[in-house]
Structures are given as C-alpha cells and as structure tokens.
Short mmCIF file of C-alpha atoms and ligand atoms in Angstrom, two decimals:
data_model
loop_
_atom_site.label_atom_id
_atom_site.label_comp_id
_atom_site.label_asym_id
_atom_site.label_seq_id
_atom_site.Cartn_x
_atom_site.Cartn_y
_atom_site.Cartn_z
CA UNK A 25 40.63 -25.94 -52.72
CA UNK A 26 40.68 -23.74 -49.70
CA UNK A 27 38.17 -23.78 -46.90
CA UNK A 28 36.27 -20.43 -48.28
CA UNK A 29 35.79 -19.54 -44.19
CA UNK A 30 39.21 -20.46 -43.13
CA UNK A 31 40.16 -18.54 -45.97
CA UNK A 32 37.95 -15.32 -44.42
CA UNK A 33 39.53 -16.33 -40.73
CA UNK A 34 43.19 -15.99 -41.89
CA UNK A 35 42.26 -12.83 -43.42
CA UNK A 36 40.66 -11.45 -40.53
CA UNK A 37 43.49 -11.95 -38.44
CA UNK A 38 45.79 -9.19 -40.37
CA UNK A 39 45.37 -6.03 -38.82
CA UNK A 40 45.63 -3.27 -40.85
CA UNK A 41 44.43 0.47 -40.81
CA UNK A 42 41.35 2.00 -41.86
CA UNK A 43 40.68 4.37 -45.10
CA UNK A 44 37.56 6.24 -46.29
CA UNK A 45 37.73 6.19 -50.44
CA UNK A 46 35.94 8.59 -52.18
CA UNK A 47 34.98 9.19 -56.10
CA UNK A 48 32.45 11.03 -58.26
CA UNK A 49 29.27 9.89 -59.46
CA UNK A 50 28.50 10.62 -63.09
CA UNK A 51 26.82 13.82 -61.93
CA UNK A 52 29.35 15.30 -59.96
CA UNK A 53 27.91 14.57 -56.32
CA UNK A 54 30.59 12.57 -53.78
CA UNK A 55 30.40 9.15 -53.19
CA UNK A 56 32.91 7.27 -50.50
CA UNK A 57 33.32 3.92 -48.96
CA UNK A 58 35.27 2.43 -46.30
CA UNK A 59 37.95 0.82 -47.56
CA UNK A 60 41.50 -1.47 -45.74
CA UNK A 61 42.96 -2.64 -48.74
CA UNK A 62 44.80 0.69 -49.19
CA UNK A 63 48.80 -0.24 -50.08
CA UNK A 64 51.40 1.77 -50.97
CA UNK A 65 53.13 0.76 -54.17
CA UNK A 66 55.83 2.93 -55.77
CA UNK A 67 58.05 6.21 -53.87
CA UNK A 68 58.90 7.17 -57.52
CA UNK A 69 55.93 8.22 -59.16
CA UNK A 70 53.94 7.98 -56.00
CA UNK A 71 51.68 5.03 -56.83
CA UNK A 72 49.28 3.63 -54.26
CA UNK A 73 46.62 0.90 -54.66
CA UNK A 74 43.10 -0.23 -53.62
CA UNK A 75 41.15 -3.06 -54.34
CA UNK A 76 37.65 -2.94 -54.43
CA UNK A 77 34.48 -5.57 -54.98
CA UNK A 78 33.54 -5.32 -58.62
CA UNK A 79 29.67 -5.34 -56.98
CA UNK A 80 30.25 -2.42 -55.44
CA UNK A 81 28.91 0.94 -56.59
CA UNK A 82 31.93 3.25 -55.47
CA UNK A 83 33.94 0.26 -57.88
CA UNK A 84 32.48 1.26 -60.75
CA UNK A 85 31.69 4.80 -60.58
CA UNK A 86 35.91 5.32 -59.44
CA UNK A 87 36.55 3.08 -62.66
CA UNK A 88 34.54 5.69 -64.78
CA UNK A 89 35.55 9.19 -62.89
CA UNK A 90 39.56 8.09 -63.18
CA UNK A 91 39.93 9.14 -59.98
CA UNK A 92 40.11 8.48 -56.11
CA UNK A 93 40.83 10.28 -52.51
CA UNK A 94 42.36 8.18 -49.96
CA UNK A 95 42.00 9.44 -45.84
CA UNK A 96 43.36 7.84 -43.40
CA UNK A 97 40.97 7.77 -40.57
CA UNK A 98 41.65 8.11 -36.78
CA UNK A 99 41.40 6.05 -33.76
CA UNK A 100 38.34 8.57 -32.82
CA UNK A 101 36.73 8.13 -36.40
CA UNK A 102 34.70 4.49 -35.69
CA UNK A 103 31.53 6.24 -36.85
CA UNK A 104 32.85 7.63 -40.02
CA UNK A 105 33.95 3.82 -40.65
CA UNK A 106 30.97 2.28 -39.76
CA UNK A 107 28.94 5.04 -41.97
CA UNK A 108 30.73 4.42 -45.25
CA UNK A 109 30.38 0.67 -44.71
CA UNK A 110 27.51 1.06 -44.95
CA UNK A 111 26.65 -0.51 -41.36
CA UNK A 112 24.38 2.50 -39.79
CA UNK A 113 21.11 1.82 -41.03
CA UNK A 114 18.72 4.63 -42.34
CA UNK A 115 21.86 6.82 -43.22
CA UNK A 116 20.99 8.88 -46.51
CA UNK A 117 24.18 10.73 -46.25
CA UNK A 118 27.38 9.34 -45.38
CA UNK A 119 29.02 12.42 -45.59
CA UNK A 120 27.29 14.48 -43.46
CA UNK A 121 28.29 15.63 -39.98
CA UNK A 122 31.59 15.66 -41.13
CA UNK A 123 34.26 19.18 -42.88
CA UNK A 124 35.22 18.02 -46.40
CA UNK A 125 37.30 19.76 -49.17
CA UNK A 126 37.08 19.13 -52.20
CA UNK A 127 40.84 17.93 -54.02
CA UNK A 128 41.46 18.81 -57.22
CA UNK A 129 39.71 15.94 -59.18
CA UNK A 130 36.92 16.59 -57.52
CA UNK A 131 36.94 14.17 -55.17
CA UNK A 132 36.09 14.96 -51.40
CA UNK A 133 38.77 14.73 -48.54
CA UNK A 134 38.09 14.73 -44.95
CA UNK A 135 39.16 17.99 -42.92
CA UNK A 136 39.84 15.56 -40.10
CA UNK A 137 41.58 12.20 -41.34
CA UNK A 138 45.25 11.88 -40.32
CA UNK A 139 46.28 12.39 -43.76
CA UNK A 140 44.95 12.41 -47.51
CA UNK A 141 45.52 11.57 -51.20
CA UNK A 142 44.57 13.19 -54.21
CA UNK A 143 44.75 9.87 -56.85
CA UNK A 144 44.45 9.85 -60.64
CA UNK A 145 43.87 5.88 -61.94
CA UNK A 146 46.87 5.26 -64.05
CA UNK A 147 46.37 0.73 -63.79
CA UNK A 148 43.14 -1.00 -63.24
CA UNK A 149 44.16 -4.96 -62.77
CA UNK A 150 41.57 -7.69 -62.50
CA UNK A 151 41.68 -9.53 -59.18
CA UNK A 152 39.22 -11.98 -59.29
CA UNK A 153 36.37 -10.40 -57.81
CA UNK A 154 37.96 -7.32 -56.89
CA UNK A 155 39.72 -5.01 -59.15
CA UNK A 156 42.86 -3.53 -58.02
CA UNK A 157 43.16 0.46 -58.70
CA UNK A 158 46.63 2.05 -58.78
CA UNK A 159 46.63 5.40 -58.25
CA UNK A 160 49.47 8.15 -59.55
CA UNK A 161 49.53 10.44 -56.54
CA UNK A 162 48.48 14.07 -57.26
CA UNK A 163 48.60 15.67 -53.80
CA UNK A 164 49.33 14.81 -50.72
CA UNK A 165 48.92 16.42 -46.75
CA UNK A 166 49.72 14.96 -43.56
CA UNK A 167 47.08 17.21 -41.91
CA UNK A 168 46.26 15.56 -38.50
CA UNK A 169 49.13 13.45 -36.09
CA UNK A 170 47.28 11.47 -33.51
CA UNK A 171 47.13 7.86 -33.40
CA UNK A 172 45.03 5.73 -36.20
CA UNK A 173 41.74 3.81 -36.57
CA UNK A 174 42.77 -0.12 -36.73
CA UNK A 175 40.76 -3.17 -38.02
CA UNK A 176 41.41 -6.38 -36.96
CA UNK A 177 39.58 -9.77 -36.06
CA UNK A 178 36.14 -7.91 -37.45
CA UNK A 179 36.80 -5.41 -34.85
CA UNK A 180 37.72 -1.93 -35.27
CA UNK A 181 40.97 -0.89 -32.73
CA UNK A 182 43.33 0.97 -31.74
CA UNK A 183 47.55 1.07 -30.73
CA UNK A 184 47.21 -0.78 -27.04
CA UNK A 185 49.63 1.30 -24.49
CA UNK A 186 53.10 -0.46 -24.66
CA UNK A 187 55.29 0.02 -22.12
CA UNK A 188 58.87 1.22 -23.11
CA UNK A 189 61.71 -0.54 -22.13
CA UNK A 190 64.01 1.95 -20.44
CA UNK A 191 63.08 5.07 -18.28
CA UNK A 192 65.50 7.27 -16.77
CA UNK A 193 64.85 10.22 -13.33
CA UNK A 194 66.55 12.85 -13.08
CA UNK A 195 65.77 14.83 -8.89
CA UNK A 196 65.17 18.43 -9.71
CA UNK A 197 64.52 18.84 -5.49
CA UNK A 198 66.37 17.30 -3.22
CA UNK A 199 69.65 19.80 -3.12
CA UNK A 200 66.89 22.79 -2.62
CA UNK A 201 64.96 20.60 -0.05
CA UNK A 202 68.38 19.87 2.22
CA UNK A 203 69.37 22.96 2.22
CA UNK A 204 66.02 24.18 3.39
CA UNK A 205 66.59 21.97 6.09
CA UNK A 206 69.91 23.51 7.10
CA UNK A 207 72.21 20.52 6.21
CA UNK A 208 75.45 21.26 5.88
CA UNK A 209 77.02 21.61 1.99
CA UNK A 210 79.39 18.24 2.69
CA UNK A 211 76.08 16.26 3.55
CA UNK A 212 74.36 17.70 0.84
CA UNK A 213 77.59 17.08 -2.26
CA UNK A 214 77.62 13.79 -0.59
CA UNK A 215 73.93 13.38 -1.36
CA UNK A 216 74.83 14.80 -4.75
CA UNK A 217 77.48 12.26 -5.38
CA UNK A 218 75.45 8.91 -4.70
CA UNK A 219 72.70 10.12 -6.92
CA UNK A 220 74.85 10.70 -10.03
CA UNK A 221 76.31 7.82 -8.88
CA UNK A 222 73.14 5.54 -8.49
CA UNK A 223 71.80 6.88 -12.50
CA UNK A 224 69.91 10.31 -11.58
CA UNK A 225 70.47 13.56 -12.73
CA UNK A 226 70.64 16.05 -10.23
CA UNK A 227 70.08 19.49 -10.12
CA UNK A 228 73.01 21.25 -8.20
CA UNK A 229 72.09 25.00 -8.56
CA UNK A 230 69.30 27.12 -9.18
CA UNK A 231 70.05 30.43 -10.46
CA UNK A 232 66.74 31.66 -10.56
CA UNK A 233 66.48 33.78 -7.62
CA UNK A 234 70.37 34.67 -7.23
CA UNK A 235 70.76 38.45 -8.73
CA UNK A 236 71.85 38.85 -12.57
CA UNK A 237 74.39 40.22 -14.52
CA UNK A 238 78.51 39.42 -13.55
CA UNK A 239 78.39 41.21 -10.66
CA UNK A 240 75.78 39.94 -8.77
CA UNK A 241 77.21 38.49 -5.71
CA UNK A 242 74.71 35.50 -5.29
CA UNK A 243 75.47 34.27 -8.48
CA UNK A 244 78.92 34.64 -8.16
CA UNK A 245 78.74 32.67 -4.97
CA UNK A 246 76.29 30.09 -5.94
CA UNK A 247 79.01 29.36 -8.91
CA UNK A 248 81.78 29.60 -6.86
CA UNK A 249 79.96 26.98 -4.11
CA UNK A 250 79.55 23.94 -7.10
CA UNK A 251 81.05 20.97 -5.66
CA UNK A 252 84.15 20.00 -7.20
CA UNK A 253 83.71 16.03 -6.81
CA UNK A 254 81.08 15.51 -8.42
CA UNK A 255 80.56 14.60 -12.54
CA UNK A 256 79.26 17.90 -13.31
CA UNK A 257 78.01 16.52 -16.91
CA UNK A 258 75.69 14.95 -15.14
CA UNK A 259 73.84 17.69 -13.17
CA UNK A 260 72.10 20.57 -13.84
CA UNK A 261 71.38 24.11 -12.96
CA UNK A 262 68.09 26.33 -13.70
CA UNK A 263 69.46 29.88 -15.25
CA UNK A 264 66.94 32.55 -15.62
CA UNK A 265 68.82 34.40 -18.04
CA UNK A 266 71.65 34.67 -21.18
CA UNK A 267 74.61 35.12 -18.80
CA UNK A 268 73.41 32.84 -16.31
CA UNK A 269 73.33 29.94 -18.71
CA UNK A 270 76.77 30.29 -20.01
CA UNK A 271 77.97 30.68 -17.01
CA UNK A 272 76.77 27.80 -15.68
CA UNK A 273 77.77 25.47 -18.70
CA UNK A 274 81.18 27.18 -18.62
CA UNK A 275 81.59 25.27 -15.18
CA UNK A 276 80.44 21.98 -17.39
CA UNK A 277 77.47 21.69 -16.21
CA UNK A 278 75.48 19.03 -18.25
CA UNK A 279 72.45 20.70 -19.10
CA UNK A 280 70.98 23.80 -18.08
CA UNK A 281 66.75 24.13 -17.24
CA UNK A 282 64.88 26.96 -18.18
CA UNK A 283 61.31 27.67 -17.41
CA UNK A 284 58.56 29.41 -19.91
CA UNK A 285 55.22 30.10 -18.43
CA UNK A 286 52.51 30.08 -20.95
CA UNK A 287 50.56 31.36 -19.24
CA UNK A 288 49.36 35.37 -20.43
CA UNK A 289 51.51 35.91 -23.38
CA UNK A 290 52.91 32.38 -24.36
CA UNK A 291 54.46 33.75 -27.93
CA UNK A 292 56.64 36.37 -25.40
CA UNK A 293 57.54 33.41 -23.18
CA UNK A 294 58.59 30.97 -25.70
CA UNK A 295 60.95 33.92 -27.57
CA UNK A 296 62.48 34.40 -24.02
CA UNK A 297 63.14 30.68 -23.54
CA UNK A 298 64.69 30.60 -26.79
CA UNK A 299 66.83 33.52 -26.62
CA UNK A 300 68.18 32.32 -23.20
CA UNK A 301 69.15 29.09 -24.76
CA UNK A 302 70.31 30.55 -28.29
CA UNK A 303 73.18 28.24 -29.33
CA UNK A 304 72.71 26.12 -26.53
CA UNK A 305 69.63 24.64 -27.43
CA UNK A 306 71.54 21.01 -27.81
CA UNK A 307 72.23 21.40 -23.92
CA UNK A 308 69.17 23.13 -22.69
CA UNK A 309 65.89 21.99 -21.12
CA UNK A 310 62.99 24.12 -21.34
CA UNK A 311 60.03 23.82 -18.64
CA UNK A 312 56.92 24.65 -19.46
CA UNK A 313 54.77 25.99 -16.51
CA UNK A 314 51.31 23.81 -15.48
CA UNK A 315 50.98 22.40 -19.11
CA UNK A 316 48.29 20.14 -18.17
CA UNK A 317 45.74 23.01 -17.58
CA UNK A 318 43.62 22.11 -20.91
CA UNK A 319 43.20 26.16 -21.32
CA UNK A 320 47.23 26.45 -22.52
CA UNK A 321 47.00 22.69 -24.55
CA UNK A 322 47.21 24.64 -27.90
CA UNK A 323 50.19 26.60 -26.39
CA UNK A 324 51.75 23.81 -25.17
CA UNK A 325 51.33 21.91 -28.06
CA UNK A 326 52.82 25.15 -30.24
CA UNK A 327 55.47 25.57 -28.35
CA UNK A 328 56.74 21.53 -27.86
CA UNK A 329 56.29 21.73 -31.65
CA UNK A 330 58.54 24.87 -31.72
CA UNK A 331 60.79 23.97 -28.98
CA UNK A 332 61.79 20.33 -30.91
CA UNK A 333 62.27 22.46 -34.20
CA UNK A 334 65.10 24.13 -33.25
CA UNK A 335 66.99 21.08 -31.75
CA UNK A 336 66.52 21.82 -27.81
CA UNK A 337 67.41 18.87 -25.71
CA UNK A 338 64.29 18.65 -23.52
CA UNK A 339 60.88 19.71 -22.99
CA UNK A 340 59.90 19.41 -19.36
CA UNK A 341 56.25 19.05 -18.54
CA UNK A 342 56.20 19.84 -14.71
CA UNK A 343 52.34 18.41 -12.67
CA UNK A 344 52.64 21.85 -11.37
CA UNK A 345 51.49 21.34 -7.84
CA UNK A 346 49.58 18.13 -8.61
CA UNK A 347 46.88 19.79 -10.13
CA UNK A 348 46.48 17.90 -13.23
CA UNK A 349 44.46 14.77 -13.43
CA UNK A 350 45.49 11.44 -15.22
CA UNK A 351 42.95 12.17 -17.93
CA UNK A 352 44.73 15.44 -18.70
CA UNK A 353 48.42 13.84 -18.19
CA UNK A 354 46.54 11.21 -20.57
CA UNK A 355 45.21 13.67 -23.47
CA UNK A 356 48.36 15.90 -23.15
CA UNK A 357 51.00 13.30 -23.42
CA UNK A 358 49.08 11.62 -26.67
CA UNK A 359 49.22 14.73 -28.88
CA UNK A 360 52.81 16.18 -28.13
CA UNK A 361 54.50 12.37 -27.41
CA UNK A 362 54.89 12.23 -31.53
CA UNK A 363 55.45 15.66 -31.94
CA UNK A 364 58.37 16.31 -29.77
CA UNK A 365 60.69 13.79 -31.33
CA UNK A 366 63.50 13.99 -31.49
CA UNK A 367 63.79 16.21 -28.35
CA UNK A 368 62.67 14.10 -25.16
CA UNK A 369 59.58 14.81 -23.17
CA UNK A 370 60.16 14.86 -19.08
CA UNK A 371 57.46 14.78 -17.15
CA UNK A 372 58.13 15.99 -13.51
CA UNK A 373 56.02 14.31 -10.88
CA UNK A 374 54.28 15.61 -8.32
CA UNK A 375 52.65 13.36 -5.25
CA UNK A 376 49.58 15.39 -4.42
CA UNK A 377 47.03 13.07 -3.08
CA UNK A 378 48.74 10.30 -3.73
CA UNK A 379 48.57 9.93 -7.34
CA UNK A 380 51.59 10.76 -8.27
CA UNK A 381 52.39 6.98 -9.48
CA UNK A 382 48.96 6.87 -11.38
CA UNK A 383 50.33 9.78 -13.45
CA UNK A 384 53.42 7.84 -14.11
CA UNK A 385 52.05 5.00 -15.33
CA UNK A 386 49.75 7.34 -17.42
CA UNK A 387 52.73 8.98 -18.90
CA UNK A 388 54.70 5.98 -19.51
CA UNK A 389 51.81 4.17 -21.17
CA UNK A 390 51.44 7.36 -23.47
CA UNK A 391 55.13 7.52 -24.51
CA UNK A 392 56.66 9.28 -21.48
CA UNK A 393 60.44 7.59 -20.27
CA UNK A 394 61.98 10.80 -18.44
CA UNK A 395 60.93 11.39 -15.64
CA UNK A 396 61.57 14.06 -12.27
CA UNK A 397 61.15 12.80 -8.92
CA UNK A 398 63.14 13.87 -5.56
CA UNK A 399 64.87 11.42 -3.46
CA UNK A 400 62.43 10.61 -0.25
CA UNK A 401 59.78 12.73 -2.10
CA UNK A 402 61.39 15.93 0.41
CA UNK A 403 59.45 18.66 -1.41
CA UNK A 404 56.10 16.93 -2.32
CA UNK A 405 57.24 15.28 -5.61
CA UNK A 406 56.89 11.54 -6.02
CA UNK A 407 59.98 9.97 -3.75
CA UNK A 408 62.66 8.57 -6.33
CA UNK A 409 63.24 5.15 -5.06
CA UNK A 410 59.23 4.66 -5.40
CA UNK A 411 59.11 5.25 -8.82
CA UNK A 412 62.10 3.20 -9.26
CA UNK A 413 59.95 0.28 -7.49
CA UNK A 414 57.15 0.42 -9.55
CA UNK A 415 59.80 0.49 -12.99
CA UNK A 416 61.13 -2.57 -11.30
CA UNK A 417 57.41 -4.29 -11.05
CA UNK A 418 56.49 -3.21 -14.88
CA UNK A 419 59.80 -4.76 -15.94
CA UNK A 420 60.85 -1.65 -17.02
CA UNK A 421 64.97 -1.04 -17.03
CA UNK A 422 66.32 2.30 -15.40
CA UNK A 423 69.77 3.04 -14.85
CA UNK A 424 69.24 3.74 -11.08
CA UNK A 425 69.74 1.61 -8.45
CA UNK A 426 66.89 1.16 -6.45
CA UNK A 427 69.01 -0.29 -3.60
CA UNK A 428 71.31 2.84 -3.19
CA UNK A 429 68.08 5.03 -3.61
CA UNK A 430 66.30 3.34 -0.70
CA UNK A 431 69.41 3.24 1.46
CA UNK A 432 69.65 7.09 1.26
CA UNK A 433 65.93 7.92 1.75
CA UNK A 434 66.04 5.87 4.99
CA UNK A 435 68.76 7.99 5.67
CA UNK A 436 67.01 11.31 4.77
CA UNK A 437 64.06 9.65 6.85
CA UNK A 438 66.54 9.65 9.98
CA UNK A 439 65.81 5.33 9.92
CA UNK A 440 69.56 5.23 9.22
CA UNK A 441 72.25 6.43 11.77
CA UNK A 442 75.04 5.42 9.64
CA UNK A 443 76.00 6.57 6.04
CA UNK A 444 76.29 10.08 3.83
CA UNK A 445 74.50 12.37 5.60
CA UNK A 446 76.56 11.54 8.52
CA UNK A 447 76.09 10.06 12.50
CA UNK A 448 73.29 11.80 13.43
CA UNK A 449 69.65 11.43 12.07
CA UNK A 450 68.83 14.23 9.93
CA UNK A 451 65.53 15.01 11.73
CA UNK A 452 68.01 16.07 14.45
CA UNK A 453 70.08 18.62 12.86
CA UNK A 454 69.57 22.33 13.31
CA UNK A 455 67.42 24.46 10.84
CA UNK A 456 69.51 27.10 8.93
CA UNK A 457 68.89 31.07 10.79
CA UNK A 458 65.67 32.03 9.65
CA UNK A 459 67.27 35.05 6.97
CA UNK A 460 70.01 33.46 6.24
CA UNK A 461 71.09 33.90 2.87
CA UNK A 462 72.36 30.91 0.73
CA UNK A 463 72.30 31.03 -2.82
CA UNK A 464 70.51 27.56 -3.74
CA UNK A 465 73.43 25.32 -4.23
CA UNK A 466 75.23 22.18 -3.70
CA UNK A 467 77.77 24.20 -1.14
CA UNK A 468 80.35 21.47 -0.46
CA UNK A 469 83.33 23.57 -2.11
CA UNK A 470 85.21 23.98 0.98
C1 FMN B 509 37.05 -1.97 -42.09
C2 FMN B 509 36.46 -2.24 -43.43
C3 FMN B 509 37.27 -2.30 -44.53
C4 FMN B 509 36.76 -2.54 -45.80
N1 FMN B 509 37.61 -2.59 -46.84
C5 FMN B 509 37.11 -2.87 -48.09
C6 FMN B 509 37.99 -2.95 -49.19
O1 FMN B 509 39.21 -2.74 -49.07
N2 FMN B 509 37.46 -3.26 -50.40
C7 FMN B 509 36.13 -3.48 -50.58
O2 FMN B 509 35.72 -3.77 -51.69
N3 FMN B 509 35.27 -3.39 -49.54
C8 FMN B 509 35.72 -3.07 -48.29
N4 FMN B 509 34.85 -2.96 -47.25
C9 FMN B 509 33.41 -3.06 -47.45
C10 FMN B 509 32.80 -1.74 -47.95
O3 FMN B 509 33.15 -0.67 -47.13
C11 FMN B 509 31.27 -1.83 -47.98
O4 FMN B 509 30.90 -2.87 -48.81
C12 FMN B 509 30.62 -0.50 -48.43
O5 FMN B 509 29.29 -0.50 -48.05
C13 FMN B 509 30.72 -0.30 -49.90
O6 FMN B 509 30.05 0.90 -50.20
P1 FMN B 509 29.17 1.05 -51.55
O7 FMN B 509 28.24 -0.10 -51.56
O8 FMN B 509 28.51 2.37 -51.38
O9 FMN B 509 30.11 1.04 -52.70
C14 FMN B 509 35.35 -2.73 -45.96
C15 FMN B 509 34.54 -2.66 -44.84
C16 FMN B 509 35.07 -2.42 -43.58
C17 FMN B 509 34.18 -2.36 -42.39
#
C-alpha cells in the first residue's frame, strides 16, 4: 500500500488553480467552500466536475440542492481562499466583504472572480472518500481577465514573470534628432540604412507638423525627400491625418503611427485615430499619449480593448517624458498585456533619471517584447544598443545587432572618425540656420 504522506506529498506538488464552490442550505441561505479539484469534463453539453470530502457540510447540502456555482478566484483573492477554507478563525460569515449575485439556481457568484458557472448536478460518482459532482453547465461569464490565484506545495501563488524569448526595437528618434543637429540628409539615409539593416524599425518621416491637404508644400516635400535606398517596408512615418496616411503608405511605407491623446475627450480621440486609419488598420500603429498616468487607465484600457477589435497592427504605449514609474508601467502592462492580443503592445522608452532599463525589464516581465528606443539615446529615450545589451544579458533573442548598434552610437558620440556619418566627428558639424525650414525627414533623395 502507498505511504498515506508520500501519497499527500505527490499531491501537493500539482499546481493547480483555485475555485470558491457555492450551494444552498436547506433554507435558502448561501453556503461556499474553497475548492481545487474543479475539472472540466465535456465541451458538448458543458459538463464540469468537483470532488468534494463526503465530511464536509457544503458535500452534502450541494448533493441535496442539485446544484453548484463555480468562481474562479484571482491572484489578489488569497483572503477569499483562506475564508472559505475555513482557515480565518472567528469568521461567522464567509461571504461577507465581498459583491455576490445570485445565478439562477440560487446559488451565489462572486462579482469579482475571473469567471463563473451556473451548475445543475446531472452525475454524483463515489470516490472513495470524496464524491465526484458533474455539473451540466447552465450559464457561464468570463467577467474579470487578470491573472489567477494558484495553489501549489500548500502554498497559495501566482504566474512568476517569464521572460519572452524574442524582443524586437523599432527608433522612433534618431532621424528627428540628426536633423536637429543639422546633419546632412546622406549622413542621416545612411544612418537610416544600417538600422533597417542591423533589425530596427525606423521612423523616416513625421508628418505631423508638415501642412495638410495635397497641396501643402511641406508635405509634398517631406514625401518627395524619402530616401530611395532604403527598404521602405521597414520604416515608418507618423501621419496626422486621412490623406497623410495614404500618402505615405502609397510610397510603401511599412506602417504608419498615429497618436490619440486621451486625455479630455478620449471617446473623440479614439474615433479620430480610427478614422485616420480606416482600412488601414492592418498597417497602422496607434499611440496613445502618457498612458501610464493611472487617471486615463480605464481609457487606456477601453481603447487597447477597442483598438485590438478592429484588427490595428499596434498599440504604442509611449513613457511620455519619463513620468511614469515602474509600478505604473507594472499595473498598466498586466491588465491590457492579455487584452491587446492579437495586436502587439510597444512600449516606447524613455531614460529620465535613469530608469529607463528598470521600465524595460518591468515591461518585458509583464508581457511587453516591442519596444522604442533611439540609437545613442539622442533625444532622451533609452539609447538602442543599451537595451540591446541588457536583451543580450537576459538571454533574450532580438533581431538587432548589438555590434552594428554600438559601432554607430560611437559614431553619433563623435568616438569614431571613420564610418556612415562620414570623416568628421559629428559634434563638429554645423547646426542647421536657426529658421530653417525642413520638413522632418530622412532627406537623402538627392
Ligand atoms: C486551496 C484549497 C483547495 C481545496 N480544495 C478542496 C477540494 O477540492 N475538495 C474538498 O473536499 N476540499 C477542498 N479543500 C478544503 C475545504 O476548502 C475546507 O475543508 C473547507 O473548510 C470546507 O468547508 P465546509 O466545512 O464549510 O464544507 C481545499 C482547501 C484549500 C485551501
């Protein structure tokens, strides 16, 4: 015969999720228990099981009310586990400080449990001393998504961070940051050109402050200026409106960015996004402005949830100016990680303080693999090739090469007199007139 402990031991060492079970008593008042035997048994009829202790109360009072509520509890629900264990001690009511509904066989479901189930006992099977219930399922709601409550080893847990395997950068500032600093367009496509070709996205124009409609000159010339070497598929361009965008993936542009500030009226700024990108939405990115302020979180959420309905590429989630703290990258990222798929999330990285790396790591370790950086960190975002170092240490793959990305920000750094950006250290190149007026573009056409 089996060692009765080892037998306990084994058992302890499956992990499985945690369930509150509820019934009614003879007179109609609730009764639940805590329960990790829940197992699903049949798609078609919906038949799910439980086994209980035939010692147990809830046991028989479910095997004379026919019926039984399954929900799912949370990884922030420990207490409402522990309470219908029966493990808090001088608890009269294990249902209190918690929002219940009642189902329709009476039974109570929690407003708050990841999901719930409405069961009618159609089997009762004797298993030893257990009994195993099966349950017809009568209803049914998914009403919470956030990660669940775990059991294992006589502990209660939760889903440790995994690292992903594979996380990809895309530079959303260099082009605008070297032509700030008056290099010249060749420089700057050549720039362009060992990006794409070291794995990262780049962003070659940004229509966003060049006049609108076909006639405006600066987005004519901006258009006009894209280089014509480089793997345009692979870039991108920020459009602030209709015309904008299809004129820009007319040229083939890859993808282009638009940018939806939640801010006042986020219901007006999400229909704008959307109408920008109507028809597009497979080739679009949409950036939501400072999404980490926890005052727009139910806007943000809304819209990533709205966004990923109608089949947009992207959602980027831009540390607007640093501002947001790892805890808020943290609570962020764990809601709208599961509810964006299958559009990706891009979180775009900013360096304030120093920190910028932390927030990486948060956002990777909460689901995040897309991320924006710029080459040499030029306008105060986290510097490419340093995120690419840390992916290296966490054995995580990217496609970019973190030797071509360090040889050009030495180069940007003026530590390099050889190479792209030409003989001379960039530090010693002339400014652009102050007034002069370039639309913001890769300008290495001619
Ligand atoms: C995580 C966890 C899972 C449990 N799962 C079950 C189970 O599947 N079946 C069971 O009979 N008891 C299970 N129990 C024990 C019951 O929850 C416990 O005995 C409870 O107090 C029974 O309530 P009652 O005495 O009011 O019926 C579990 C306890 C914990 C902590």
């Amino acid at each position: 015969m089996v060692d009765p402990q080892v037998f306990r031991d084994v058992l302890a060492q499956w992990p499985s999720g945690v369930t509150v079970v509820t019934t009614l008593a003879a007179d109609g008042s609730r009764i639940g228990m805590t329960a990790s035997s829940f197992s699903s048994v049949s798609a078609t009829p919906a038949l799910v099981s439980i086994c209980l202790d035939r010692k147990l109360y809830t046991h028989d009072q479910i095997a004379q009310a026919g019926c039984f509520g399954i929900n799912v509890l949370a990884k922030d629900q420990i207490e409402v586990g522990r309470r219908f264990a029966g493990m808090v001690k001088d608890c009269p009511d294990r249902f209190a400080g918690e929002e219940w509904s009642t189902a329709e066989t009476g039974v109570a479901l929690l407003d708050s449990a990841l999901g719930w189930l409405d069961c009618r006992v159609v089997h009762q099977y004797d298993g030893g001393d257990h009994t195993i219930f099966v349950g017809e399922v009568l209803a049914a709601n998914a009403a919470r998504r956030s990660a669940p409550l775990l059991y294992h080893a006589r502990g209660w847990g939760q889903f440790a961070d995994v690292l992903p395997e594979v996380a990809t950068l895309a530079d959303g500032g260099a082009v605008q940051a070297l032509r700030e600093r008056g290099e010249d367009p060749a420089s700057i496509a050549a720039v362009v050109a060992a990006l794409a070709d070291a794995g990262i996205r780049v962003r070659v124009l940004d229509l966003t402050d060049a006049g609108s409609g076909p006639d405006a000159q600066d987005t004519q010339a901006a258009l006009a200026a894209v280089p014509g070497d480089v793997d345009l598929a692979t870039t991108t361009a920020r459009v602030g409106d209709r015309l904008q965008a299809e004129q820009a993936l007319g040229l083939g542009i890859g993808t282009v960015e638009v940018v939806a500030d939640l801010g006042t009226d986020p219901d007006a700024a999400l229909a704008r996004a959307l109408a920008t990108i109507e028809g597009v939405e497979d080739r679009a990115a949409v950036t939501l402005l400072d999404p980490f302020d926890p005052a727009r979180a139910e806007s943000v959420i809304a819209a990533v949830v709205a966004l990923a309905d109608r089949g947009v590429r992207e959602v980027c989630l831009p540390d607007t100016d640093g501002r947001a703290t790892a805890l808020e990258v943290r609570a962020l990222l764990s809601e709208v990680t599961r509810l964006a798929r299958p559009t990706s999330l891009r979180m775009a990285l900013h360096d304030r303080d120093r920190l910028g790396l932390v927030k990486a790591l948060t956002a990777l370790k909460s689901g995040v693999t897309h991320f924006d950086t710029t080459l040499g960190g030029l306008d105060g975002a986290v510097a490419s090739e340093d995120l690419v170092r840390l992916l290296e240490t966490l054995d995580v793959t990217t496609p970019a090469d973190p030797h071509t990305l360090s040889g050009l920000a030495q180069q940007l750094r003026g530590e390099s007199t050889s190479g792209l950006l030409g003989p001379e250290p960039v530090a010693d190149r002339p400014e652009l007139a102050p007034g002069t007026s370039t639309p913001d573009t890769v300008g290495a056409a001619g």
